[in-house]
Coordinates of C-alpha atoms in Angstrom, one line a residue:
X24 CA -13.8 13.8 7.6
X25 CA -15.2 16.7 6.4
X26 CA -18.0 17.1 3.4
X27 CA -15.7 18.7 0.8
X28 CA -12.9 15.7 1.2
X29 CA -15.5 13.0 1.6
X30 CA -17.1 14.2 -2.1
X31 CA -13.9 14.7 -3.5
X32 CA -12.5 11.0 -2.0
X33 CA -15.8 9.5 -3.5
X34 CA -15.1 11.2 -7.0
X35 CA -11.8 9.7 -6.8
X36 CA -12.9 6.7 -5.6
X37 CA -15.2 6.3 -8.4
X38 CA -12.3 7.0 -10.7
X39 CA -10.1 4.1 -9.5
X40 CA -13.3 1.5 -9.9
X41 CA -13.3 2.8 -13.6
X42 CA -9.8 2.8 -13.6
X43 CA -9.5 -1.0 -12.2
X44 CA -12.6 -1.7 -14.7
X45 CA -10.2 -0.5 -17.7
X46 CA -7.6 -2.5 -16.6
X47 CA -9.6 -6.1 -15.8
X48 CA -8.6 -8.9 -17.4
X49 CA -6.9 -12.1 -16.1
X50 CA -3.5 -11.1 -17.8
X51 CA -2.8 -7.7 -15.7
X52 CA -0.9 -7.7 -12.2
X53 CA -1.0 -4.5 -10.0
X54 CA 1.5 -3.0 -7.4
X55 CA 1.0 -0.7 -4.9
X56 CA 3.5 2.4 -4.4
X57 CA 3.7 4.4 -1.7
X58 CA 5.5 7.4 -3.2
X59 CA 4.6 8.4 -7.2
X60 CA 8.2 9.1 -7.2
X61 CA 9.1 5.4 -6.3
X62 CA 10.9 3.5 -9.0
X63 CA 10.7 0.0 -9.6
X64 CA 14.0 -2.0 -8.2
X65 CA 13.9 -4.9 -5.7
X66 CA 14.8 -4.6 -2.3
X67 CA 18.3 -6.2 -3.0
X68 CA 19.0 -4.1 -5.5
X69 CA 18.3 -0.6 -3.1
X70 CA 21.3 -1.8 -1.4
X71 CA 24.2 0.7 -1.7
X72 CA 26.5 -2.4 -2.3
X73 CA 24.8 -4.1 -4.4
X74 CA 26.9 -6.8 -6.2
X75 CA 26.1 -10.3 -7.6
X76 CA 28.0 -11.8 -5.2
X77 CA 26.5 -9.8 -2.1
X78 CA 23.3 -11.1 -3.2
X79 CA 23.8 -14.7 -3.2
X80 CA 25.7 -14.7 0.0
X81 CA 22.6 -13.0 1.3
X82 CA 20.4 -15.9 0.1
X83 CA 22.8 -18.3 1.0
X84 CA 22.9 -17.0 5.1
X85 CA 19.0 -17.4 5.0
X86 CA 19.0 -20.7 3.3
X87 CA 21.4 -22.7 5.4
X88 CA 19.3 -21.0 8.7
X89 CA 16.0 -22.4 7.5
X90 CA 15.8 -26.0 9.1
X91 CA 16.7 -24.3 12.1
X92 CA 13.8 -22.0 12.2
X93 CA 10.6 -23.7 10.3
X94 CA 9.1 -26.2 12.4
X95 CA 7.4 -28.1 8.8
X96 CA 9.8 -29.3 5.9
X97 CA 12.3 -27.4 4.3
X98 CA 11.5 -26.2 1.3
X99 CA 13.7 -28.3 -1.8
X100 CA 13.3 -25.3 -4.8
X101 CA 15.1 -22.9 -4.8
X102 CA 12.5 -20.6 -5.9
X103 CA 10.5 -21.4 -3.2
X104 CA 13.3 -20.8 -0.8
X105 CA 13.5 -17.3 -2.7
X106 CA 10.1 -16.8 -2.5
X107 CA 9.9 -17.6 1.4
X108 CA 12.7 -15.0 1.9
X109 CA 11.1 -12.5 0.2
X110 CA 8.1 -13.4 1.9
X111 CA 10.0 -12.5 5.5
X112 CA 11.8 -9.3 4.3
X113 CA 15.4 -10.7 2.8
X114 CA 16.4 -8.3 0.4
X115 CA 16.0 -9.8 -2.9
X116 CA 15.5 -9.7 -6.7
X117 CA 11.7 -10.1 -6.5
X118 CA 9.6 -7.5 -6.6
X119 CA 6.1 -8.1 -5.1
X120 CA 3.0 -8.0 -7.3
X121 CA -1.0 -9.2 -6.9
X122 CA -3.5 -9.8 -9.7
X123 CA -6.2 -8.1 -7.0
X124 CA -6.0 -4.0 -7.3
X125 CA -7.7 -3.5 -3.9
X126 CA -5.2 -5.6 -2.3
X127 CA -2.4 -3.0 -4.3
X128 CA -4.1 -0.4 -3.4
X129 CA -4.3 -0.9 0.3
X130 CA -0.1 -1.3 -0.1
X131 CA 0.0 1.5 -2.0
X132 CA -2.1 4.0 0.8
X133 CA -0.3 2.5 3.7
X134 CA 3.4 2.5 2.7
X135 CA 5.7 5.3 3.5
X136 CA 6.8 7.5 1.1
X137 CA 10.6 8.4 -0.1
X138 CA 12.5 10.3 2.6
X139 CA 14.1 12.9 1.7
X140 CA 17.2 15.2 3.4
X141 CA 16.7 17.5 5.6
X142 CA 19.4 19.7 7.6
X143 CA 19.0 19.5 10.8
X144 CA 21.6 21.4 13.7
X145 CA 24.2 22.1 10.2
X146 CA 23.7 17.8 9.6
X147 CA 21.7 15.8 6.9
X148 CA 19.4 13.8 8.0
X149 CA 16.8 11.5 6.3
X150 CA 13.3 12.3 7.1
X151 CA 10.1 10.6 5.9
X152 CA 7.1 12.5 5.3
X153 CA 3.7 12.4 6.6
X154 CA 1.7 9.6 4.7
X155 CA -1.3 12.7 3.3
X156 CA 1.2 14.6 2.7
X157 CA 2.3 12.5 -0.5
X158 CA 0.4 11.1 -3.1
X159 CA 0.7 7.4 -4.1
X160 CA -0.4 4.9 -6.7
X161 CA -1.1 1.7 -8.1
X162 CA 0.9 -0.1 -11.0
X163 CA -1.1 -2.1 -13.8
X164 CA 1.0 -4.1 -15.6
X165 CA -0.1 -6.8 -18.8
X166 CA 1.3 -9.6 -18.7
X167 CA 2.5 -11.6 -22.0
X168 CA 3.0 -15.1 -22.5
X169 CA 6.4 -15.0 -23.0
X170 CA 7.0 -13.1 -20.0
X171 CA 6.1 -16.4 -18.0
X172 CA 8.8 -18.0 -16.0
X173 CA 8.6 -22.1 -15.9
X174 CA 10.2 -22.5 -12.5
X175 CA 10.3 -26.8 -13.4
X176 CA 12.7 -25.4 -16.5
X177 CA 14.6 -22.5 -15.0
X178 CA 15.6 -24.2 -11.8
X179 CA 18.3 -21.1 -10.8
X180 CA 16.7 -18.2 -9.8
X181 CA 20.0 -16.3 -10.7
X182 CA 20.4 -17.6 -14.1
X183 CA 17.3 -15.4 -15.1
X184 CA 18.2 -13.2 -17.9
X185 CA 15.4 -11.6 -18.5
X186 CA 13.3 -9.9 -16.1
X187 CA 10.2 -12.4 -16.1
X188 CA 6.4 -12.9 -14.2
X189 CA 6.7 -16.4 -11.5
X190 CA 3.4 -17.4 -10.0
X191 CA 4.6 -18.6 -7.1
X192 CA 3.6 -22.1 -5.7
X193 CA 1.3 -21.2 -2.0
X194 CA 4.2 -21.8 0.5
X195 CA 3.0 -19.1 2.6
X196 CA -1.2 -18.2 3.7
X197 CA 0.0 -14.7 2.6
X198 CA 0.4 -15.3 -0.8
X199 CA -2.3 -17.3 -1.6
X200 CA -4.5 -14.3 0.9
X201 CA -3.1 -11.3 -1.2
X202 CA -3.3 -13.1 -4.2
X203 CA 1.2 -13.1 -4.7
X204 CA 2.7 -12.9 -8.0
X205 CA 6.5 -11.9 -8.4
X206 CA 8.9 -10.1 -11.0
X207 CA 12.4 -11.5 -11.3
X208 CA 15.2 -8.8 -11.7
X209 CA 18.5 -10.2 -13.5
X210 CA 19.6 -6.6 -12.9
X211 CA 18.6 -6.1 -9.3
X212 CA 20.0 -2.3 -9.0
X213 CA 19.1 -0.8 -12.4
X214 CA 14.8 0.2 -12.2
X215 CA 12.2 -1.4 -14.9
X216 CA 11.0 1.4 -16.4
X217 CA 8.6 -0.4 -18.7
X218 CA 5.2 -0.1 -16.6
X219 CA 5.6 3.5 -15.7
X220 CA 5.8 4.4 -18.9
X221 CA 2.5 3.3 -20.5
X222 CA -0.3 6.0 -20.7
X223 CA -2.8 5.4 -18.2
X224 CA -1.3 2.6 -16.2
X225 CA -0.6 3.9 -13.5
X226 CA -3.7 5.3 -11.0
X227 CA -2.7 8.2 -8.6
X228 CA -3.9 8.5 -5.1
X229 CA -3.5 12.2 -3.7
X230 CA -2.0 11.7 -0.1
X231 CA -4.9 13.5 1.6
X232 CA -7.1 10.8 0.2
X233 CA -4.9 7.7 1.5
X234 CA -7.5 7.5 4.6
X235 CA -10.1 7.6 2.6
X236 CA -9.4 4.4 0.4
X237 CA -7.7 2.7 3.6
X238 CA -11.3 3.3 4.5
X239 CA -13.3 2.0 1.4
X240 CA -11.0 -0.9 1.4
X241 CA -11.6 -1.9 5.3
X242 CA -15.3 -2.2 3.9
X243 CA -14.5 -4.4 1.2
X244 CA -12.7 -6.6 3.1
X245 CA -8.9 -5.0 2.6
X246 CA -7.1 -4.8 5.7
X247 CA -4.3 -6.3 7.8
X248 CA -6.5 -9.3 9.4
X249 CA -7.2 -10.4 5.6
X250 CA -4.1 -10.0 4.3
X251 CA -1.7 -11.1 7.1
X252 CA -3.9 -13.5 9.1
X253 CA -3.3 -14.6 12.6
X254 CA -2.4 -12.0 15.7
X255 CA -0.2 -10.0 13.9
X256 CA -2.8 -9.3 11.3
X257 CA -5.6 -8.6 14.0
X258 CA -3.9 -6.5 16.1
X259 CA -2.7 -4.3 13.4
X260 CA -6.2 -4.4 12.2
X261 CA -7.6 -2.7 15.5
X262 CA -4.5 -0.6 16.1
X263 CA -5.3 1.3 13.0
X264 CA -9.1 1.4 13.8
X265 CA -8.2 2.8 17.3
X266 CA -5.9 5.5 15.8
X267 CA -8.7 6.3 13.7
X268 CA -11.7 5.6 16.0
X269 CA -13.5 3.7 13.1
X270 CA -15.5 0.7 12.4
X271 CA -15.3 -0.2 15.9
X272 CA -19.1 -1.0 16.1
X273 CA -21.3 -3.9 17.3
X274 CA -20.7 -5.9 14.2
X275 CA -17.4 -5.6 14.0

């Protein structure tokens, strides 16, 4: 990396501790985004046919598949069930969240940015940038009291009327690993506004600098083996440290 990017990734880098400093407290959640153009809508709701009904016949193809699949019991809540879905990439009303910033930040310098249309041979086509070429950024949000879902009261995730903060119970390693909290969206398809609208909330990233932090967090402790566990999360681990030719040492 050359000197003039490594001084400015460590002034940066020393921004986001102050930042992260500013915004401690056992009451604020973070999320990663991988574009600062991203809005905040769950994955369900990003679906061009997004409909109430579409959504729980979704939920109800993964639901009746589960004792066919999962080798322990099946889950009884429905929130669970939800949260498991979520968990395994379903499209739903959840949007993912952590009360750990590094763990939002490494989300938020590895995801892919917005693609955007491109005309290619007289056609449109979708194409995604490269990941320095766009900045990203991590999400504080404070949490209130009232914004607490009780799952033992609210039984139906889809009788939610407001959108609302579950700590989910740890069904999965992952959640309890990236330290998982959810928003629930009555309104899947319409974007929360609210957190990217507070001054200083939200902590920008410029896309040249991704590596950098991806860096800074592997020394922490922030990386796919961590946060994923198992196989999967090793050998994405040493993919990226091939691709990169770093950390790759005697300790490692």
């Amino acid at each position: 990396m050359a000197i003039r990017q490594r001084i400015s990734g460590l002034s940066r880098w020393k921004k986001f501790q102050d930042w992260i400093e500013s915004n401690s407290g056992t009451t604020t959640i973070f999320r990663g985004l991988g574009d600062v153009d991203f809005e905040l809508i769950p994955t369900v709701g990003r679906l061009s046919k997004y409909s109430l009904k579409y959504e729980n016949d979704i939920f109800a193809a993964f639901e009746r598949r589960i004792p066919l699949l999962t080798a322990g019991p099946v889950p009884s809540l429905r929130w669970d069930i939800l949260a498991l879905a979520q968990h395994h990439g379903v499209p739903t009303r959840l949007l993912d969240w952590t009360t750990n910033p590094l763990v939002a930040a490494y989300f938020a310098v590895t995801a892919p940015p917005k693609s955007i249309k491109r005309q290619l041979a007289g056609r449109n086509r979708l194409f995604t940038p490269a990941l320095d070429a766009i900045d990203c950024c991590v999400v504080a949000h404070r949490v209130r009291k009232q914004d607490m879902i009780d799952a033992s009261a609210a039984s139906d995730p889809f009788a939610i009327n407001r959108i609302g903060v579950l700590l989910p119970r740890t069904i999965t390693s992952r959640i309890a690993t990236q330290n998982g909290v959810f928003t629930v969206h009555p309104v899947p398809n319409e974007p929360w506004e609210e957190p990217l609208e507070v001054t200083g909330q939200c902590f920008t990233i410029p896309g040249a600098l991704r590596e950098f932090f991806r860096q800074q967090l592997f020394h922490l402790g922030i990386d796919p083996l961590y946060l994923m566990g198992g196989l999967d999360g090793l050998g994405a681990r040493i993919a990226w440290q091939a691709r990169e030719n770093f950390g790759l040492g005697v300790l490692d």
